[in-house]
Amino acid sequence: VYIVFYLSILYKVFFTNYDLVYNHQITHTAPILRLCRLFKKFPLAMNIHGSDVVTVDRISSVLLKVAIPLLQEANLIVVPSKYFKNEVLKRIHSLDENKIFISPSGGVSKYEFRNEQERIIQKKIVYVSRIDKGKGWDVLLDAMKILRKEKNINLICEFYGHGEFVNDLLEKIKKDGLSDICIYYGAKTHSELSTIYNNADLLIFPTMLYESLGLVGIESMMCGCPVIGSNIGCLPEFIISGYSGFLFEPGNARDLSDCIIRYYELKDEDKLMISKNAIDIAQEYEMEQVSKNMIAKLFEIFR
């Protein structure tokens, strides 16, 4: 498969008339692009978006070293968030900060995710993410257990997503006696998620991973559903505690439960204001505006 992929890159670089090469997966394309640049200098934009820099295995680490000269020579480097820009500069000291442009991964469609109805408090919160290690689904279940058994607060919590730990999720729900209030529904489409966000009071984003963007949170906010998220990675860029949602200490179920209580103790008008603020912040990530900004930057660099 990679041989066909590399041959396709060779053909397009040498035998077609592109204005620039925009590389979206920097590590796996680095060897062939390094070879191409020995024979032809071409305008180059590099998009870094996560695991290609935060490497998780030996092969990726080697490929990143191959990619670094391309990043140094690139006309433009695109990253999804301020947090990830700082992460890239911290890991690759030789890069020119002025070449790095923040563009949030295509943004969020206002046609797929939008506030469709007047918000009514339903005592229902949702988790939308993979059911995998580090995503915090277990932290949320611990928080639900605290709310029920220590605080005598019963909320419905719906879980959406697939992953390797679905059975662990279901077993923990049963073991902790939460089967009547914690329900797993599997993965859903974008249109279905929009409806889910519109009918929930809160999205809980309890990740313990250093997310480079976190589109799930922004999609929820676009629908007017505030987010309670971990104070980690890029999440504080769009979750402003007490304004568009709340932040809690990553992995701390008690802190999460306190944030949930804090939200429900707000006056109705304050809840509505947080919902409005969430929509306003999410508009900064709206797809059409993000695309316009990206195109304008490309014309600025490559005209």
mmCIF file of C-alpha atoms in Angstrom:
data_model
loop_
_atom_site.group_PDB
_atom_site.id
_atom_site.type_symbol
_atom_site.label_atom_id
_atom_site.label_comp_id
_atom_site.label_asym_id
_atom_site.label_seq_id
_atom_site.Cartn_x
_atom_site.Cartn_y
_atom_site.Cartn_z
ATOM 1 C CA VAL A 1 0.000 0.000 0.000
ATOM 2 C CA TYR A 2 2.771 2.457 0.906
ATOM 3 C CA ILE A 3 4.594 1.710 -2.371
ATOM 4 C CA VAL A 4 1.517 2.827 -4.332
ATOM 5 C CA PHE A 5 1.155 5.850 -2.040
ATOM 6 C CA TYR A 6 4.789 6.869 -2.502
ATOM 7 C CA LEU A 7 4.655 6.388 -6.283
ATOM 8 C CA SER A 8 1.579 8.603 -6.368
ATOM 9 C CA ILE A 9 3.460 11.339 -4.475
ATOM 10 C CA LEU A 10 6.440 11.050 -6.857
ATOM 11 C CA TYR A 11 4.180 11.383 -9.876
ATOM 12 C CA LYS A 12 2.284 14.377 -8.543
ATOM 13 C CA VAL A 13 5.415 16.228 -7.414
ATOM 14 C CA PHE A 14 7.349 15.782 -10.657
ATOM 15 C CA PHE A 15 4.719 15.471 -13.375
ATOM 16 C CA THR A 16 1.823 17.705 -12.335
ATOM 17 C CA ASN A 17 1.590 21.437 -11.922
ATOM 18 C CA TYR A 18 0.539 22.079 -8.315
ATOM 19 C CA ASP A 19 1.073 25.473 -6.673
ATOM 20 C CA LEU A 20 2.105 23.841 -3.399
ATOM 21 C CA VAL A 21 2.338 20.549 -1.578
ATOM 22 C CA TYR A 22 0.137 20.396 1.546
ATOM 23 C CA ASN A 23 1.264 17.501 3.739
ATOM 24 C CA HIS A 24 -1.283 16.367 6.320
ATOM 25 C CA GLN A 25 0.469 13.319 7.810
ATOM 26 C CA ILE A 26 4.011 14.457 8.292
ATOM 27 C CA THR A 27 5.771 11.332 9.538
ATOM 28 C CA HIS A 28 4.707 8.667 7.040
ATOM 29 C CA THR A 29 5.184 10.953 4.036
ATOM 30 C CA ALA A 30 8.506 12.382 5.253
ATOM 31 C CA PRO A 31 10.874 9.849 3.582
ATOM 32 C CA ILE A 32 9.447 10.287 0.090
ATOM 33 C CA LEU A 33 9.123 14.075 0.392
ATOM 34 C CA ARG A 34 12.741 14.306 1.577
ATOM 35 C CA LEU A 35 13.739 12.374 -1.547
ATOM 36 C CA CYS A 36 11.629 14.616 -3.791
ATOM 37 C CA ARG A 37 13.203 17.786 -2.403
ATOM 38 C CA LEU A 38 16.661 16.561 -3.344
ATOM 39 C CA PHE A 39 15.642 17.037 -6.982
ATOM 40 C CA LYS A 40 12.931 19.697 -6.870
ATOM 41 C CA LYS A 41 12.228 22.573 -4.521
ATOM 42 C CA PHE A 42 8.500 23.191 -4.154
ATOM 43 C CA PRO A 43 6.340 25.300 -1.817
ATOM 44 C CA LEU A 44 5.481 23.178 1.201
ATOM 45 C CA ALA A 45 2.848 23.373 3.946
ATOM 46 C CA MET A 46 2.992 20.855 6.808
ATOM 47 C CA ASN A 47 -0.039 20.079 8.984
ATOM 48 C CA ILE A 48 0.760 18.656 12.430
ATOM 49 C CA HIS A 49 -2.242 17.476 14.405
ATOM 50 C CA GLY A 50 -1.347 15.008 17.145
ATOM 51 C CA SER A 51 0.363 11.648 17.238
ATOM 52 C CA ASP A 52 2.707 12.614 14.402
ATOM 53 C CA VAL A 53 4.625 14.740 16.944
ATOM 54 C CA VAL A 54 3.518 13.194 20.238
ATOM 55 C CA THR A 55 4.986 9.881 19.109
ATOM 56 C CA VAL A 56 3.907 6.659 20.778
ATOM 57 C CA ASP A 57 6.251 4.063 19.265
ATOM 58 C CA ARG A 58 9.801 3.649 17.990
ATOM 59 C CA ILE A 59 8.936 3.771 14.268
ATOM 60 C CA SER A 60 7.005 7.024 14.697
ATOM 61 C CA SER A 61 9.949 8.519 16.600
ATOM 62 C CA VAL A 62 12.333 7.628 13.761
ATOM 63 C CA LEU A 63 9.952 9.032 11.136
ATOM 64 C CA LEU A 64 9.579 12.247 13.119
ATOM 65 C CA LYS A 65 13.354 12.736 12.984
ATOM 66 C CA VAL A 66 13.154 12.293 9.206
ATOM 67 C CA ALA A 67 10.334 14.866 9.068
ATOM 68 C CA ILE A 68 12.052 17.582 11.136
ATOM 69 C CA PRO A 69 14.168 18.963 8.235
ATOM 70 C CA LEU A 70 10.971 19.270 6.183
ATOM 71 C CA LEU A 71 9.346 21.207 9.018
ATOM 72 C CA GLN A 72 12.378 23.484 9.231
ATOM 73 C CA GLU A 73 12.227 24.177 5.483
ATOM 74 C CA ALA A 74 8.431 24.423 5.199
ATOM 75 C CA ASN A 75 6.815 27.691 4.155
ATOM 76 C CA LEU A 76 3.930 27.089 6.554
ATOM 77 C CA ILE A 77 3.235 24.792 9.516
ATOM 78 C CA VAL A 78 -0.437 24.301 10.485
ATOM 79 C CA VAL A 79 -1.503 23.180 13.986
ATOM 80 C CA PRO A 80 -5.011 22.806 15.510
ATOM 81 C CA SER A 81 -4.675 24.840 18.741
ATOM 82 C CA LYS A 82 -2.546 27.236 20.784
ATOM 83 C CA TYR A 83 -1.769 24.409 23.178
ATOM 84 C CA PHE A 84 -0.472 22.218 20.379
ATOM 85 C CA LYS A 85 1.580 25.056 18.892
ATOM 86 C CA ASN A 86 3.388 25.363 22.216
ATOM 87 C CA GLU A 87 3.762 21.580 22.382
ATOM 88 C CA VAL A 88 5.351 21.478 18.922
ATOM 89 C CA LEU A 89 7.768 24.290 19.773
ATOM 90 C CA LYS A 90 8.676 22.562 23.031
ATOM 91 C CA ARG A 91 9.447 19.289 21.275
ATOM 92 C CA ILE A 92 11.119 20.721 18.148
ATOM 93 C CA HIS A 93 13.200 23.701 19.293
ATOM 94 C CA SER A 94 14.580 24.542 15.849
ATOM 95 C CA LEU A 95 11.248 25.621 14.315
ATOM 96 C CA ASP A 96 10.437 29.226 13.436
ATOM 97 C CA GLU A 97 7.415 30.233 15.549
ATOM 98 C CA ASN A 98 6.353 32.776 12.919
ATOM 99 C CA LYS A 99 5.753 29.981 10.399
ATOM 100 C CA ILE A 100 3.184 28.272 12.620
ATOM 101 C CA PHE A 101 -0.491 28.990 11.910
ATOM 102 C CA ILE A 102 -3.386 27.822 14.099
ATOM 103 C CA SER A 103 -6.324 26.318 12.197
ATOM 104 C CA PRO A 104 -8.710 24.052 14.162
ATOM 105 C CA SER A 105 -8.888 20.950 11.967
ATOM 106 C CA GLY A 106 -11.531 22.149 9.523
ATOM 107 C CA GLY A 107 -13.775 23.532 12.240
ATOM 108 C CA VAL A 108 -17.357 22.546 13.107
ATOM 109 C CA SER A 109 -20.288 22.749 10.707
ATOM 110 C CA LYS A 110 -23.045 25.102 11.847
ATOM 111 C CA TYR A 111 -25.440 23.120 9.643
ATOM 112 C CA GLU A 112 -24.730 19.816 11.410
ATOM 113 C CA PHE A 113 -24.364 21.217 14.928
ATOM 114 C CA ARG A 114 -26.725 23.994 15.982
ATOM 115 C CA ASN A 115 -28.959 25.048 18.839
ATOM 116 C CA GLU A 116 -32.399 23.815 17.764
ATOM 117 C CA GLN A 117 -34.647 24.525 20.727
ATOM 118 C CA GLU A 118 -35.133 26.451 23.931
ATOM 119 C CA ARG A 119 -33.028 24.757 26.564
ATOM 120 C CA ILE A 120 -34.943 23.058 29.375
ATOM 121 C CA ILE A 121 -33.082 21.475 32.273
ATOM 122 C CA GLN A 122 -33.640 17.718 32.098
ATOM 123 C CA LYS A 123 -31.194 16.393 34.708
ATOM 124 C CA LYS A 124 -29.368 14.545 31.930
ATOM 125 C CA ILE A 125 -25.654 14.620 31.084
ATOM 126 C CA VAL A 126 -23.806 12.893 28.237
ATOM 127 C CA TYR A 127 -20.386 11.421 27.451
ATOM 128 C CA VAL A 128 -19.388 11.355 23.766
ATOM 129 C CA SER A 129 -15.987 9.858 23.010
ATOM 130 C CA ARG A 130 -14.186 6.580 22.523
ATOM 131 C CA ILE A 131 -14.527 4.079 25.352
ATOM 132 C CA ASP A 132 -10.773 3.654 25.658
ATOM 133 C CA LYS A 133 -7.994 3.991 28.197
ATOM 134 C CA GLY A 134 -7.329 7.566 29.232
ATOM 135 C CA LYS A 135 -10.629 8.955 27.934
ATOM 136 C CA GLY A 136 -12.023 9.302 31.470
ATOM 137 C CA TRP A 137 -15.267 7.316 31.166
ATOM 138 C CA ASP A 138 -14.314 5.529 34.402
ATOM 139 C CA VAL A 139 -13.736 8.873 36.145
ATOM 140 C CA LEU A 140 -17.226 9.954 35.121
ATOM 141 C CA LEU A 141 -18.708 6.736 36.506
ATOM 142 C CA ASP A 142 -16.898 7.331 39.801
ATOM 143 C CA ALA A 143 -18.346 10.852 39.863
ATOM 144 C CA MET A 144 -21.830 9.467 39.219
ATOM 145 C CA LYS A 145 -21.352 7.065 42.126
ATOM 146 C CA ILE A 146 -20.361 9.962 44.405
ATOM 147 C CA LEU A 147 -23.382 11.992 43.299
ATOM 148 C CA ARG A 148 -25.785 9.150 44.026
ATOM 149 C CA LYS A 149 -24.375 7.553 47.161
ATOM 150 C CA GLU A 150 -22.859 10.556 48.949
ATOM 151 C CA LYS A 151 -24.847 13.524 47.662
ATOM 152 C CA ASN A 152 -28.168 11.764 47.049
ATOM 153 C CA ILE A 153 -28.341 13.316 43.568
ATOM 154 C CA ASN A 154 -29.702 11.204 40.705
ATOM 155 C CA LEU A 155 -28.901 12.282 37.153
ATOM 156 C CA ILE A 156 -29.226 10.342 33.925
ATOM 157 C CA CYS A 157 -25.841 9.860 32.252
ATOM 158 C CA GLU A 158 -25.765 8.600 28.654
ATOM 159 C CA PHE A 159 -22.599 7.186 27.088
ATOM 160 C CA TYR A 160 -21.972 7.331 23.320
ATOM 161 C CA GLY A 161 -19.026 5.860 21.439
ATOM 162 C CA HIS A 162 -17.140 2.675 20.625
ATOM 163 C CA GLY A 163 -13.821 1.371 21.917
ATOM 164 C CA GLU A 164 -11.846 -1.482 23.403
ATOM 165 C CA PHE A 165 -13.194 -0.937 26.935
ATOM 166 C CA VAL A 166 -16.952 -1.097 26.300
ATOM 167 C CA ASN A 167 -17.246 -4.319 28.319
ATOM 168 C CA ASP A 168 -15.302 -2.709 31.172
ATOM 169 C CA LEU A 169 -17.702 0.237 31.074
ATOM 170 C CA LEU A 170 -20.738 -2.031 31.262
ATOM 171 C CA GLU A 171 -19.231 -4.127 34.057
ATOM 172 C CA LYS A 172 -18.380 -1.043 36.111
ATOM 173 C CA ILE A 173 -21.882 0.357 35.663
ATOM 174 C CA LYS A 174 -23.333 -2.896 36.983
ATOM 175 C CA LYS A 175 -20.791 -3.299 39.797
ATOM 176 C CA ASP A 176 -21.342 0.254 41.076
ATOM 177 C CA GLY A 177 -25.125 -0.120 41.039
ATOM 178 C CA LEU A 178 -25.642 2.557 38.391
ATOM 179 C CA SER A 179 -27.548 0.562 35.754
ATOM 180 C CA ASP A 180 -30.722 2.617 36.144
ATOM 181 C CA ILE A 181 -29.006 5.980 35.613
ATOM 182 C CA CYS A 182 -25.959 5.223 33.410
ATOM 183 C CA ILE A 183 -26.889 3.938 29.941
ATOM 184 C CA TYR A 184 -24.595 2.994 27.064
ATOM 185 C CA TYR A 185 -25.924 3.617 23.529
ATOM 186 C CA GLY A 186 -22.947 2.968 21.221
ATOM 187 C CA ALA A 187 -21.732 5.317 18.485
ATOM 188 C CA LYS A 188 -23.962 7.842 16.707
ATOM 189 C CA THR A 189 -23.851 9.934 13.518
ATOM 190 C CA HIS A 190 -23.251 13.694 13.520
ATOM 191 C CA SER A 191 -26.926 14.433 12.976
ATOM 192 C CA GLU A 192 -27.843 12.145 15.854
ATOM 193 C CA LEU A 193 -25.224 13.742 18.098
ATOM 194 C CA SER A 194 -26.632 17.199 17.395
ATOM 195 C CA THR A 195 -30.012 16.033 18.708
ATOM 196 C CA ILE A 196 -28.329 14.402 21.716
ATOM 197 C CA TYR A 197 -26.515 17.636 22.620
ATOM 198 C CA ASN A 198 -29.711 19.650 22.227
ATOM 199 C CA ASN A 199 -31.476 17.361 24.686
ATOM 200 C CA ALA A 200 -28.724 17.260 27.312
ATOM 201 C CA ASP A 201 -27.857 19.702 30.080
ATOM 202 C CA LEU A 202 -24.104 19.068 29.899
ATOM 203 C CA LEU A 203 -21.425 17.241 27.964
ATOM 204 C CA ILE A 204 -18.807 15.693 30.241
ATOM 205 C CA PHE A 205 -15.342 15.634 28.614
ATOM 206 C CA PRO A 206 -13.253 13.819 31.256
ATOM 207 C CA THR A 207 -10.200 12.967 29.138
ATOM 208 C CA MET A 208 -6.833 12.447 30.799
ATOM 209 C CA LEU A 209 -5.039 12.686 27.457
ATOM 210 C CA TYR A 210 -3.403 15.807 26.058
ATOM 211 C CA GLU A 211 -5.910 16.388 23.268
ATOM 212 C CA SER A 212 -4.634 18.572 20.427
ATOM 213 C CA LEU A 213 -8.096 20.072 19.830
ATOM 214 C CA GLY A 214 -11.153 18.224 21.190
ATOM 215 C CA LEU A 215 -13.798 18.812 18.513
ATOM 216 C CA VAL A 216 -16.420 16.908 20.535
ATOM 217 C CA GLY A 217 -16.493 19.705 23.103
ATOM 218 C CA ILE A 218 -16.815 22.400 20.448
ATOM 219 C CA GLU A 219 -19.591 20.509 18.652
ATOM 220 C CA SER A 220 -21.510 20.305 21.921
ATOM 221 C CA MET A 221 -21.034 24.003 22.618
ATOM 222 C CA MET A 222 -22.209 24.877 19.095
ATOM 223 C CA CYS A 223 -25.509 23.239 20.087
ATOM 224 C CA GLY A 224 -25.679 25.318 23.272
ATOM 225 C CA CYS A 225 -24.729 22.389 25.504
ATOM 226 C CA PRO A 226 -22.044 23.552 27.987
ATOM 227 C CA VAL A 227 -19.051 21.340 28.719
ATOM 228 C CA ILE A 228 -17.474 20.196 31.955
ATOM 229 C CA GLY A 229 -14.001 19.118 30.925
ATOM 230 C CA SER A 230 -10.595 18.174 32.252
ATOM 231 C CA ASN A 231 -8.183 21.041 32.762
ATOM 232 C CA ILE A 232 -5.694 19.523 30.328
ATOM 233 C CA GLY A 233 -4.309 20.038 26.837
ATOM 234 C CA CYS A 234 -6.317 22.376 24.629
ATOM 235 C CA LEU A 235 -9.593 22.179 26.567
ATOM 236 C CA PRO A 236 -9.050 25.425 28.549
ATOM 237 C CA GLU A 237 -8.918 27.296 25.218
ATOM 238 C CA PHE A 238 -12.675 26.914 24.745
ATOM 239 C CA ILE A 239 -13.939 25.851 28.191
ATOM 240 C CA ILE A 240 -13.801 28.916 30.440
ATOM 241 C CA SER A 241 -14.794 27.909 33.960
ATOM 242 C CA GLY A 242 -17.979 29.613 35.075
ATOM 243 C CA TYR A 243 -18.446 31.219 31.643
ATOM 244 C CA SER A 244 -18.860 28.538 28.953
ATOM 245 C CA GLY A 245 -18.623 25.486 31.213
ATOM 246 C CA PHE A 246 -16.391 24.232 33.998
ATOM 247 C CA LEU A 247 -12.910 22.720 34.292
ATOM 248 C CA PHE A 248 -11.884 20.070 36.798
ATOM 249 C CA GLU A 249 -8.646 18.369 37.787
ATOM 250 C CA PRO A 250 -7.951 15.501 35.324
ATOM 251 C CA GLY A 251 -8.790 12.118 36.830
ATOM 252 C CA ASN A 252 -10.382 13.635 39.946
ATOM 253 C CA ALA A 253 -13.906 12.199 40.203
ATOM 254 C CA ARG A 254 -14.757 14.234 43.302
ATOM 255 C CA ASP A 255 -13.761 17.491 41.615
ATOM 256 C CA LEU A 256 -15.877 16.480 38.623
ATOM 257 C CA SER A 257 -18.882 15.732 40.826
ATOM 258 C CA ASP A 258 -18.448 19.123 42.517
ATOM 259 C CA CYS A 259 -18.489 20.859 39.114
ATOM 260 C CA ILE A 260 -21.673 19.031 38.133
ATOM 261 C CA ILE A 261 -23.311 20.108 41.412
ATOM 262 C CA ARG A 262 -22.069 23.658 40.897
ATOM 263 C CA TYR A 263 -23.784 23.809 37.511
ATOM 264 C CA TYR A 264 -27.125 22.505 38.757
ATOM 265 C CA GLU A 265 -27.062 24.918 41.694
ATOM 266 C CA LEU A 266 -26.975 27.884 39.301
ATOM 267 C CA LYS A 267 -30.083 29.946 38.705
ATOM 268 C CA ASP A 268 -31.909 29.145 35.459
ATOM 269 C CA GLU A 269 -30.919 32.475 33.929
ATOM 270 C CA ASP A 270 -27.271 31.759 34.698
ATOM 271 C CA LYS A 271 -27.507 28.335 33.068
ATOM 272 C CA LEU A 272 -28.964 29.964 29.961
ATOM 273 C CA MET A 273 -26.166 32.534 29.947
ATOM 274 C CA ILE A 274 -23.528 29.785 30.080
ATOM 275 C CA SER A 275 -25.283 28.088 27.163
ATOM 276 C CA LYS A 276 -25.220 31.338 25.169
ATOM 277 C CA ASN A 277 -21.562 31.912 26.010
ATOM 278 C CA ALA A 278 -20.761 28.374 24.867
ATOM 279 C CA ILE A 279 -22.388 29.063 21.487
ATOM 280 C CA ASP A 280 -20.510 32.353 21.131
ATOM 281 C CA ILE A 281 -17.134 30.720 21.784
ATOM 282 C CA ALA A 282 -17.933 27.804 19.456
ATOM 283 C CA GLN A 283 -18.590 30.271 16.630
ATOM 284 C CA GLU A 284 -14.856 30.982 16.565
ATOM 285 C CA TYR A 285 -14.449 27.383 15.343
ATOM 286 C CA GLU A 286 -17.230 27.522 12.740
ATOM 287 C CA MET A 287 -16.215 25.618 9.589
ATOM 288 C CA GLU A 288 -16.818 28.323 6.973
ATOM 289 C CA GLN A 289 -14.857 30.921 8.944
ATOM 290 C CA VAL A 290 -12.035 28.476 9.636
ATOM 291 C CA SER A 291 -11.849 27.656 5.905
ATOM 292 C CA LYS A 292 -11.767 31.350 4.944
ATOM 293 C CA ASN A 293 -8.947 32.006 7.392
ATOM 294 C CA MET A 294 -6.988 28.999 6.106
ATOM 295 C CA ILE A 295 -7.404 30.014 2.459
ATOM 296 C CA ALA A 296 -6.398 33.593 3.232
ATOM 297 C CA LYS A 297 -3.246 32.350 4.964
ATOM 298 C CA LEU A 298 -2.350 30.085 2.051
ATOM 299 C CA PHE A 299 -2.739 32.985 -0.410
ATOM 300 C CA GLU A 300 -0.637 35.187 1.864
ATOM 301 C CA ILE A 301 2.209 32.644 1.983
ATOM 302 C CA PHE A 302 2.071 31.157 -1.516
ATOM 303 C CA ARG A 303 0.799 33.941 -3.816
#
